[in-house]
JSON list of C-alpha atoms in Angstrom, two decimals:
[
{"chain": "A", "resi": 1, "resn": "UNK", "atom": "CA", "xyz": [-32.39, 25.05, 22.53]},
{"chain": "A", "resi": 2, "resn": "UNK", "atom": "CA", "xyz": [-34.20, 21.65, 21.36]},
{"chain": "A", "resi": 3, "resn": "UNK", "atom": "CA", "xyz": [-35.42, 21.61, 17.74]},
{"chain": "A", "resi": 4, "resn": "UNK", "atom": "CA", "xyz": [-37.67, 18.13, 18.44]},
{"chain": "A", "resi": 5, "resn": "UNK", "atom": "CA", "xyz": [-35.17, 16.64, 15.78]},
{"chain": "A", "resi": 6, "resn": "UNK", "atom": "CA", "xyz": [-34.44, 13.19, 17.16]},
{"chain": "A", "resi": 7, "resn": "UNK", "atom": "CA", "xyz": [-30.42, 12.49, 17.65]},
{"chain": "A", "resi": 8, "resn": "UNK", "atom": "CA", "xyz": [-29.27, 10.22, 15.12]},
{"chain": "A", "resi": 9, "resn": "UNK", "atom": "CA", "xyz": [-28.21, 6.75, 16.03]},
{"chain": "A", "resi": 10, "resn": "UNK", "atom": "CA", "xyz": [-24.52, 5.50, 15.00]},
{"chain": "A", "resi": 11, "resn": "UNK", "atom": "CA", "xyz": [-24.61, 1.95, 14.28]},
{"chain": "A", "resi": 12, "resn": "UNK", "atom": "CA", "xyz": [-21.89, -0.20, 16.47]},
{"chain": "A", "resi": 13, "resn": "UNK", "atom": "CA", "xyz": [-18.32, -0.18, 15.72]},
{"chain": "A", "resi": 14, "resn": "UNK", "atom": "CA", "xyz": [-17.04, -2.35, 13.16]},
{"chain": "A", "resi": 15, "resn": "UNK", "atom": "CA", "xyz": [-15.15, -5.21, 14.71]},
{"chain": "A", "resi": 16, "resn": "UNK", "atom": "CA", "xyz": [-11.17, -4.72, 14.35]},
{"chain": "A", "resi": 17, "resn": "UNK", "atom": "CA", "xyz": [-9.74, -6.27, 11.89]},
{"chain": "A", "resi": 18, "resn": "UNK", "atom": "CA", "xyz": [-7.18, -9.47, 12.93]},
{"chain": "A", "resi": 19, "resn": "UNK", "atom": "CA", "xyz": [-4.27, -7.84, 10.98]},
{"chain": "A", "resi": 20, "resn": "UNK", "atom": "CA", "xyz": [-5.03, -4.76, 13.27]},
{"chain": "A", "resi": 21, "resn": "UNK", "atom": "CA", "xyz": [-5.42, -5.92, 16.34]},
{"chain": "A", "resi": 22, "resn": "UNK", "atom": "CA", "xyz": [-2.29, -8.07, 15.86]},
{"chain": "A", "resi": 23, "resn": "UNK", "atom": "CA", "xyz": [0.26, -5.72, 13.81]},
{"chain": "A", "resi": 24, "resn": "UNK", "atom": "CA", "xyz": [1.04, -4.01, 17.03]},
{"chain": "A", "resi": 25, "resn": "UNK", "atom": "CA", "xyz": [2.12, -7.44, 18.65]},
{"chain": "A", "resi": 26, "resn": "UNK", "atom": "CA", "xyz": [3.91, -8.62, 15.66]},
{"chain": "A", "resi": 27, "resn": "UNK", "atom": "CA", "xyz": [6.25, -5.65, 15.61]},
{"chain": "A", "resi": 28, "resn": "UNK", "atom": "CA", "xyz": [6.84, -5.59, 18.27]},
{"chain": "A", "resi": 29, "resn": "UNK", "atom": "CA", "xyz": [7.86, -9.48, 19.00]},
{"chain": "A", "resi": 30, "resn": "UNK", "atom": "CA", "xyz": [9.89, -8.30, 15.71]},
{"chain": "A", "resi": 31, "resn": "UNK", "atom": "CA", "xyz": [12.19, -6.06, 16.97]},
{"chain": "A", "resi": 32, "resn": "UNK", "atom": "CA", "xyz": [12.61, -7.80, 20.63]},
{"chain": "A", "resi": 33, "resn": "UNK", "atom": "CA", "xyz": [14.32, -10.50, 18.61]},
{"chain": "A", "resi": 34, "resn": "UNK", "atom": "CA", "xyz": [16.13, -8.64, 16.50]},
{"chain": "A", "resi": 35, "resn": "UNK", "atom": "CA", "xyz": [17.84, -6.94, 19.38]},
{"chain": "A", "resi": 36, "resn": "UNK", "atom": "CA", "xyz": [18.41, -10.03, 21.10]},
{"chain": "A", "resi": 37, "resn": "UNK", "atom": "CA", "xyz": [19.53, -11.88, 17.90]},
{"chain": "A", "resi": 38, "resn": "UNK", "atom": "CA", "xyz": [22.19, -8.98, 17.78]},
{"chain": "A", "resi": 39, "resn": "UNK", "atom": "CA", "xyz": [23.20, -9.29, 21.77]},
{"chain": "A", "resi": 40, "resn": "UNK", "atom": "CA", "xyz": [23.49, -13.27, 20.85]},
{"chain": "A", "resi": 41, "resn": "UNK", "atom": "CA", "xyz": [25.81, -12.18, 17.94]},
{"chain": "A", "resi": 42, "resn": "UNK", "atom": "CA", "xyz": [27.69, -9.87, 20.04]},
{"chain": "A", "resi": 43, "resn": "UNK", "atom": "CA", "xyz": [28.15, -12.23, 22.82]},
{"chain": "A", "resi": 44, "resn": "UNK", "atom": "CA", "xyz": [29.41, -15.22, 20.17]},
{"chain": "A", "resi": 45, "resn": "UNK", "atom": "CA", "xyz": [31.68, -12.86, 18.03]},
{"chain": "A", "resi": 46, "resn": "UNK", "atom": "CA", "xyz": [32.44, -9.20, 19.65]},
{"chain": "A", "resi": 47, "resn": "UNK", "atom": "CA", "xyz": [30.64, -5.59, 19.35]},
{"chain": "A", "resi": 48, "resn": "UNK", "atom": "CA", "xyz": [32.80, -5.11, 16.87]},
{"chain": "A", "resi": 49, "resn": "UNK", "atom": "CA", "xyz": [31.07, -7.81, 14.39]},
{"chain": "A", "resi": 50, "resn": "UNK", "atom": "CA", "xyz": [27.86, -6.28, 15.30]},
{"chain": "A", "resi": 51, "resn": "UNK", "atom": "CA", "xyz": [28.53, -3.19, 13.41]},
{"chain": "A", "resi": 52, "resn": "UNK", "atom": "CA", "xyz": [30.34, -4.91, 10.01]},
{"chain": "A", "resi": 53, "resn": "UNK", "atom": "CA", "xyz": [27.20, -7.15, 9.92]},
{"chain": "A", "resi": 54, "resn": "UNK", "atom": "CA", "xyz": [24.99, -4.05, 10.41]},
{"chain": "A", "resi": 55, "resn": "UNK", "atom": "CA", "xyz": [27.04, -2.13, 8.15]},
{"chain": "A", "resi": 56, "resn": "UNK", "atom": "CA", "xyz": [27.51, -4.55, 5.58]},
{"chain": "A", "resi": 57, "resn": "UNK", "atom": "CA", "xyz": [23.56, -4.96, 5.69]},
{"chain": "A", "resi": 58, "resn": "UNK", "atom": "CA", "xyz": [22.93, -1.59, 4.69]},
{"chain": "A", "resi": 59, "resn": "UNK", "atom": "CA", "xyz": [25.67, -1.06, 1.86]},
{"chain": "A", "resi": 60, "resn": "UNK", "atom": "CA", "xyz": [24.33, -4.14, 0.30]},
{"chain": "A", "resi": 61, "resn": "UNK", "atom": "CA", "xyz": [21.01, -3.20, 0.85]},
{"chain": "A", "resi": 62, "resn": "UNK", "atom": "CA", "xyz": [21.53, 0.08, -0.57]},
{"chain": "A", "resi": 63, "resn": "UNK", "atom": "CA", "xyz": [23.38, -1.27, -3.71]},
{"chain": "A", "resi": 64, "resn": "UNK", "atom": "CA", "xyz": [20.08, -3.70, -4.20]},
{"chain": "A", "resi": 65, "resn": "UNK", "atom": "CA", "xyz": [17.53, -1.03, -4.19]},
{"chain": "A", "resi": 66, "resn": "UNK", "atom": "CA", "xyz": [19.99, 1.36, -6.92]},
{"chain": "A", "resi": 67, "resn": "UNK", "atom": "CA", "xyz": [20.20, -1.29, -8.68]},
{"chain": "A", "resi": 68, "resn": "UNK", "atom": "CA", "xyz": [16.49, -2.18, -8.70]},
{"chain": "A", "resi": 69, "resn": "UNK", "atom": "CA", "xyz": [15.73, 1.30, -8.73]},
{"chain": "A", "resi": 70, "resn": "UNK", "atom": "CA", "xyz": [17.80, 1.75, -12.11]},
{"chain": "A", "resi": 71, "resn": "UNK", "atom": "CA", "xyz": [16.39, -1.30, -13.29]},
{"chain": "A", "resi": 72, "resn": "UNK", "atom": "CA", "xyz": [12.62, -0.36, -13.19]},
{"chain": "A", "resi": 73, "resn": "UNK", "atom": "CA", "xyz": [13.30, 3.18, -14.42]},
{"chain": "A", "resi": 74, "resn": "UNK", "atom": "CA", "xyz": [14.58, 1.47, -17.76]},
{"chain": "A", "resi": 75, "resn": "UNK", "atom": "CA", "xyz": [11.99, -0.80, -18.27]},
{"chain": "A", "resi": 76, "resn": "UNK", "atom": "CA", "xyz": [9.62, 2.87, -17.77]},
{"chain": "A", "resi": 77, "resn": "UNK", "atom": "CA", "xyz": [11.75, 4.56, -20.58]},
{"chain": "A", "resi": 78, "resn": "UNK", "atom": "CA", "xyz": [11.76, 1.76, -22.52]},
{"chain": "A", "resi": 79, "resn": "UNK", "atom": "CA", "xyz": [7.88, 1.22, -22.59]},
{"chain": "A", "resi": 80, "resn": "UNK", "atom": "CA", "xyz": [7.05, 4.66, -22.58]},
{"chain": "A", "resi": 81, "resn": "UNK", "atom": "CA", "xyz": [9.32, 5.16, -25.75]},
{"chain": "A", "resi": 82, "resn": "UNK", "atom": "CA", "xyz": [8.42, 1.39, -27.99]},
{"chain": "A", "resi": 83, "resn": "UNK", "atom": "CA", "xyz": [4.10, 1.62, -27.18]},
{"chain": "A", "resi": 84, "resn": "UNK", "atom": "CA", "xyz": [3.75, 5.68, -26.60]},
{"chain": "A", "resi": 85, "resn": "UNK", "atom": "CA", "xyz": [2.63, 5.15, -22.69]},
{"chain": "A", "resi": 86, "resn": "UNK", "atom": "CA", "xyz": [0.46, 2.15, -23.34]},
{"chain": "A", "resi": 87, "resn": "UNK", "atom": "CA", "xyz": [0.05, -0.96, -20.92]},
{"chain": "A", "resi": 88, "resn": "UNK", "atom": "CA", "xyz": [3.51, -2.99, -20.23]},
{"chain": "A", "resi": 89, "resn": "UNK", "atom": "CA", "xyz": [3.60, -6.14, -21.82]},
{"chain": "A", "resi": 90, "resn": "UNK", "atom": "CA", "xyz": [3.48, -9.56, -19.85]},
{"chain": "A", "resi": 91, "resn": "UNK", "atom": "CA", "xyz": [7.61, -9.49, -19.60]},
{"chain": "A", "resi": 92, "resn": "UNK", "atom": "CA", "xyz": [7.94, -6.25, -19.06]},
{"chain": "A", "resi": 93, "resn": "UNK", "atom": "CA", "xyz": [5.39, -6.53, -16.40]},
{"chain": "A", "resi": 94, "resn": "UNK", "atom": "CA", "xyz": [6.85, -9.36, -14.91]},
{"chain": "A", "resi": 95, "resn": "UNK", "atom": "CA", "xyz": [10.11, -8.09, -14.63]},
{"chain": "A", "resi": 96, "resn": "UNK", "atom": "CA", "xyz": [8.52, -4.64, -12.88]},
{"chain": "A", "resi": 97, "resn": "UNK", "atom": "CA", "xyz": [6.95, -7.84, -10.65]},
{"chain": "A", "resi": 98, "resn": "UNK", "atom": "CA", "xyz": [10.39, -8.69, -9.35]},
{"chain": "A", "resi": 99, "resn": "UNK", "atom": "CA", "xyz": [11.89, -5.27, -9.33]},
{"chain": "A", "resi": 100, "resn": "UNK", "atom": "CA", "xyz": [9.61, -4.84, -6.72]},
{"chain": "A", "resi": 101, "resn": "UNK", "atom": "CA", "xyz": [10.94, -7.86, -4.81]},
{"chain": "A", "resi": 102, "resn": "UNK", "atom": "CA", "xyz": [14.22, -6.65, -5.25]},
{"chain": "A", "resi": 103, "resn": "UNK", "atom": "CA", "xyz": [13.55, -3.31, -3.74]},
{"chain": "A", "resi": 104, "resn": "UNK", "atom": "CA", "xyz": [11.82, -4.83, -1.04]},
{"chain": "A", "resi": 105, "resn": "UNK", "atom": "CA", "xyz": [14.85, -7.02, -0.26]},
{"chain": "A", "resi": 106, "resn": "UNK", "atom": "CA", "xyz": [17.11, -4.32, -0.29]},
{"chain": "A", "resi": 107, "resn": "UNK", "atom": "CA", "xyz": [14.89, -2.36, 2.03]},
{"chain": "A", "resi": 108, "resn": "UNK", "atom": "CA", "xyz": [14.79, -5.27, 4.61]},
{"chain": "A", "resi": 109, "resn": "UNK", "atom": "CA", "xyz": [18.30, -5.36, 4.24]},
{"chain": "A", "resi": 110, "resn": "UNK", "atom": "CA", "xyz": [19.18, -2.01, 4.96]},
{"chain": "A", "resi": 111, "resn": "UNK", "atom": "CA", "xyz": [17.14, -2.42, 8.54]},
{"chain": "A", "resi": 112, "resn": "UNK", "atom": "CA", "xyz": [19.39, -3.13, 11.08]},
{"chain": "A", "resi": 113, "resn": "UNK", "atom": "CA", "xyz": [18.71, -6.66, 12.33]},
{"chain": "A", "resi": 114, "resn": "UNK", "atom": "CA", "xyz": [19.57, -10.08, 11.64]},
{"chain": "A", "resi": 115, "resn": "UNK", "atom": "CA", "xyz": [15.92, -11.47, 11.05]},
{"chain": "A", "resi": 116, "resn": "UNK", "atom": "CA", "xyz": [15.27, -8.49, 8.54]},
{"chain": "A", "resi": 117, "resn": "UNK", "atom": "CA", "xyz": [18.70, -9.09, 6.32]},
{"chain": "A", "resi": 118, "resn": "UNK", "atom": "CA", "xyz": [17.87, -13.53, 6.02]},
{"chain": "A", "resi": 119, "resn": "UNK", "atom": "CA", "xyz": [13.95, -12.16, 4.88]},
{"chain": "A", "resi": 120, "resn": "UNK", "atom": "CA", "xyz": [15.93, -9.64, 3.07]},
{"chain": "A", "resi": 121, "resn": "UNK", "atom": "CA", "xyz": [18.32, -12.40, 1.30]},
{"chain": "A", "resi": 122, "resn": "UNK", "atom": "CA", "xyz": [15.19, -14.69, 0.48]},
{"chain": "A", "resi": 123, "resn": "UNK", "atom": "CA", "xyz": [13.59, -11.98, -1.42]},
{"chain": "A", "resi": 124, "resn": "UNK", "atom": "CA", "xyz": [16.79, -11.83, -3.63]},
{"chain": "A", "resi": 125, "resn": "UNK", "atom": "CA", "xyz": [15.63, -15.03, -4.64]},
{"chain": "A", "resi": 126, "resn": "UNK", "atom": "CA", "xyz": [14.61, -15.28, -8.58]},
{"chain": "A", "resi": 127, "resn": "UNK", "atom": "CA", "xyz": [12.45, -18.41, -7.53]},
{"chain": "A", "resi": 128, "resn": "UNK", "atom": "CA", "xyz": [11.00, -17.04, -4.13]},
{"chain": "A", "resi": 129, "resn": "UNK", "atom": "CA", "xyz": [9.93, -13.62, -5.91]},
{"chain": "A", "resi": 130, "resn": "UNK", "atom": "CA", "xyz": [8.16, -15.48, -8.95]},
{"chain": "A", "resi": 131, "resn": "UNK", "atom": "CA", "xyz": [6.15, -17.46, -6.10]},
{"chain": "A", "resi": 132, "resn": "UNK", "atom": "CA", "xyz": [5.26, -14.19, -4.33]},
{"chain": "A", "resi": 133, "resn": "UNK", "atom": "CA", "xyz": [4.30, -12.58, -7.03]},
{"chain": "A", "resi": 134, "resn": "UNK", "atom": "CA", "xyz": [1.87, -15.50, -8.61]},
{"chain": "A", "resi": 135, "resn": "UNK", "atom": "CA", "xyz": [0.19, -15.50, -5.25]},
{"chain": "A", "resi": 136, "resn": "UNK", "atom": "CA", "xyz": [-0.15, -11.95, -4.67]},
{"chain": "A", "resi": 137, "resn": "UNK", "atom": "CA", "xyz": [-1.86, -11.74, -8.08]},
{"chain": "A", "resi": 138, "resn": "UNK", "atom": "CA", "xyz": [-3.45, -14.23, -7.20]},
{"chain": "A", "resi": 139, "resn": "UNK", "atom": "CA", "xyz": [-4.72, -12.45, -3.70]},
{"chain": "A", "resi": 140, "resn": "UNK", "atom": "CA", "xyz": [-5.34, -9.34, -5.59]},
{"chain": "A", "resi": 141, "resn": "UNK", "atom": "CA", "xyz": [-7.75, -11.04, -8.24]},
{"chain": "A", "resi": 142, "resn": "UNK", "atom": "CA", "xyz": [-9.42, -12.25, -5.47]},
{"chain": "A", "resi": 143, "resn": "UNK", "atom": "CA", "xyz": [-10.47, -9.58, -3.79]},
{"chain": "A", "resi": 144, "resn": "UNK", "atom": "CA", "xyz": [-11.41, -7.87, -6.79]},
{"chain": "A", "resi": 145, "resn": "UNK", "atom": "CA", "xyz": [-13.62, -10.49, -7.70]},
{"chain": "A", "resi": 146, "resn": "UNK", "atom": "CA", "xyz": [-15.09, -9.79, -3.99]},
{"chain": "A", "resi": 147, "resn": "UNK", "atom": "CA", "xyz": [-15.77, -6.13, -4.39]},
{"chain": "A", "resi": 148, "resn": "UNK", "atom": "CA", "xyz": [-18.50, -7.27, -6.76]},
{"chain": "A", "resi": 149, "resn": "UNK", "atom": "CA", "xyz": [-18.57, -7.30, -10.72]},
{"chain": "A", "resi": 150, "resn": "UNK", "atom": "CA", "xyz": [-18.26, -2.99, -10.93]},
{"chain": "A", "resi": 151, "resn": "UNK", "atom": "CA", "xyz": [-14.20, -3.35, -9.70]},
{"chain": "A", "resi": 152, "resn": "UNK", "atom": "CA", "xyz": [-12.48, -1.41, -7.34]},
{"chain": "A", "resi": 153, "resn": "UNK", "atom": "CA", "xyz": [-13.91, 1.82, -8.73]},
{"chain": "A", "resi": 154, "resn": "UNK", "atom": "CA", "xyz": [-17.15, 0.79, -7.74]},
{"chain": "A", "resi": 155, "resn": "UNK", "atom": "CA", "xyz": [-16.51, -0.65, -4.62]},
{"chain": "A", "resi": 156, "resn": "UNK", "atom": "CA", "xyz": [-14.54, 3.02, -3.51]},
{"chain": "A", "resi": 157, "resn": "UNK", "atom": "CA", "xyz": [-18.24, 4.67, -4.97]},
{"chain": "A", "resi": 158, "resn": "UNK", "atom": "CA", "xyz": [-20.44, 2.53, -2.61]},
{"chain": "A", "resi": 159, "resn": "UNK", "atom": "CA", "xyz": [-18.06, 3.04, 0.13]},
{"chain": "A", "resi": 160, "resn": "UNK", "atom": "CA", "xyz": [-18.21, 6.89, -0.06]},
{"chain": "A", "resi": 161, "resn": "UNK", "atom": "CA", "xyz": [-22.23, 6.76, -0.46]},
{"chain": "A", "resi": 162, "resn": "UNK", "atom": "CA", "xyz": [-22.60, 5.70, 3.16]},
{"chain": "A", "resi": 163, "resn": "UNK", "atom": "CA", "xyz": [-23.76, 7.53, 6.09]},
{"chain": "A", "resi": 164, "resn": "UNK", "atom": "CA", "xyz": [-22.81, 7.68, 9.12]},
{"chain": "A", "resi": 165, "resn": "UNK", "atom": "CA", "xyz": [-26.28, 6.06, 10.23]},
{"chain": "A", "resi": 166, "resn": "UNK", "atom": "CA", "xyz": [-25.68, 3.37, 8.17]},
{"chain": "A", "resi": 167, "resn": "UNK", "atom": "CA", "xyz": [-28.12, 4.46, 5.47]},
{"chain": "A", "resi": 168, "resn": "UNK", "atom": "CA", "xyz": [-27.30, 4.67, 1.89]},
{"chain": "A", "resi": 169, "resn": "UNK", "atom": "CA", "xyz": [-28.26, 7.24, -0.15]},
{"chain": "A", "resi": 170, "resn": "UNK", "atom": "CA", "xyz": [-28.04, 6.09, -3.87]},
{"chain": "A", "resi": 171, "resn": "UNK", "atom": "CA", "xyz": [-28.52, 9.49, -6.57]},
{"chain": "A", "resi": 172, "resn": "UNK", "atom": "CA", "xyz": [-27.09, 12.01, -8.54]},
{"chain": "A", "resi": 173, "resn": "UNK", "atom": "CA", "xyz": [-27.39, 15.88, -8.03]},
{"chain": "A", "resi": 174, "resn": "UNK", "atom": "CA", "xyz": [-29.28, 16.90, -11.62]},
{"chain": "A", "resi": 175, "resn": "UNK", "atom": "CA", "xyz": [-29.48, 20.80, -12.35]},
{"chain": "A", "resi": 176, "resn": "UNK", "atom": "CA", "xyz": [-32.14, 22.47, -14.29]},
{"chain": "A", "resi": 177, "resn": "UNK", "atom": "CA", "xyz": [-29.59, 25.35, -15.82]},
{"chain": "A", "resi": 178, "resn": "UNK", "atom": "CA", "xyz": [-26.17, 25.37, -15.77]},
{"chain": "A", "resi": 179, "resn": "UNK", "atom": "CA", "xyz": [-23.92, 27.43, -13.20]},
{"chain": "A", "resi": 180, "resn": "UNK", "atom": "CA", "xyz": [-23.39, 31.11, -14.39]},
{"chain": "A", "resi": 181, "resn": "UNK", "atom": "CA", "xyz": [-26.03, 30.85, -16.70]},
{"chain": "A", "resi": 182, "resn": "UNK", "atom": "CA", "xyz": [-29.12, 33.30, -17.30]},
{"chain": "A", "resi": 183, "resn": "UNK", "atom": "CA", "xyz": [-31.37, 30.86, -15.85]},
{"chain": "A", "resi": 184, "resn": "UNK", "atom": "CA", "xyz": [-30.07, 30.90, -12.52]},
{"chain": "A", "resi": 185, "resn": "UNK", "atom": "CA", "xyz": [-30.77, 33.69, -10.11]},
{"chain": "A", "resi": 186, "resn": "UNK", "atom": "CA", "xyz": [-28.83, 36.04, -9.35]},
{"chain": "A", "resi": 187, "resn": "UNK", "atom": "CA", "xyz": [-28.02, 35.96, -5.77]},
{"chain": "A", "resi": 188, "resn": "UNK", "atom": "CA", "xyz": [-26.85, 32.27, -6.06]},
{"chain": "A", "resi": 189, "resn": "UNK", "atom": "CA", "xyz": [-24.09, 33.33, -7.80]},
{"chain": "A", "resi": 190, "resn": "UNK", "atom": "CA", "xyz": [-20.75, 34.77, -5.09]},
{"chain": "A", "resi": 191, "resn": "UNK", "atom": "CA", "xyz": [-19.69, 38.17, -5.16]},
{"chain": "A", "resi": 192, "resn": "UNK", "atom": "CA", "xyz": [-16.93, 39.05, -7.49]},
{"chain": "A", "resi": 193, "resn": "UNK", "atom": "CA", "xyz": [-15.09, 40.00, -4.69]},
{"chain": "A", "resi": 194, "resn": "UNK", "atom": "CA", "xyz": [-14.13, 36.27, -3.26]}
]
């Protein structure tokens, strides 16, 4: 059955991203070295070596991310109870900043893998973190500053009002009478029985 109705037209894909079409690559160049990192390691020292390093890794990876993990949920208690669940100030901020560093040192050294446990060690780093976090401020600012002068709230808005044609339909659904009200009729409403 044909209504006339023409079929819509789908603009063309979006071209894939670079961090998409290469994350797949990346991972997996990743873990081909670390497992030949850990035959290298097993051929210089023994098997046995192998595991202490791995196991070593994850104890003091685990030990890293309790301790960060204690660490951040002080600083919560602590500004929760001094400003009533206001903002964090800039220290307290700053040292949620590097609490996040920590934990993601501590994850990276809990993976097995030699290449995972020196990023891991880096992160540890009081310097290295304050670097990372200035420029992933500084990263984040800037895209915020690209989604346009609204923020990211408005950005996630204009992204939802597209279609799939690639029109936009800007508006706002406006009722005459509220729902449930005497103005509306009757068989609008559902049946109690739903």
């Amino acid at each position: 059955m044909t209504t006339g109705a023409s079929t819509p037209t789908y603009p063309a894909r979006p071209r894939r991203s670079r961090l998409r079409t290469f994350l797949p690559l990346g991972i997996a160049t990743w873990l081909v070295l670390e497992i030949w990192l850990l035959t290298v390691v097993a051929d210089a020292a023994s098997g046995l070596a192998v595991i202490v390093l791995l196991v070593a890794g994850f104890l003091a990876g685990s030990a890293v991310v309790k301790r960060a993990g204690r660490r951040a949920f002080r600083s919560l208690t602590e500004t929760l109870q001094q400003q009533g669940g206001g903002a964090a100030s800039g220290v307290e901020a700053g040292r949620n900043e590097g609490n996040s560093f920590l934990m993601l040192g501590g994850l990276l050294l809990m993976l097995p893998g030699v290449v995972s446990d020196v990023v891991g060690l880096v992160l540890l780093v009081p310097p290295v973190q304050k670097a990372l976090g200035r420029y992933t401020e500084r990263a984040f600012e800037r895209k915020l500053r690209e989604a346009g002068a609204g923020g990211l709230g408005d950005a996630y808005t204009r992204a939802r009002i597209h279609r799939p044609d690639g029109k936009v339909v800007p508006g706002e659904v406006i009722r005459d009478a509220a729902p449930g009200s005497a103005d509306e009729p009757r068989d609008a409403r559902p049946p109690l029985g739903y």
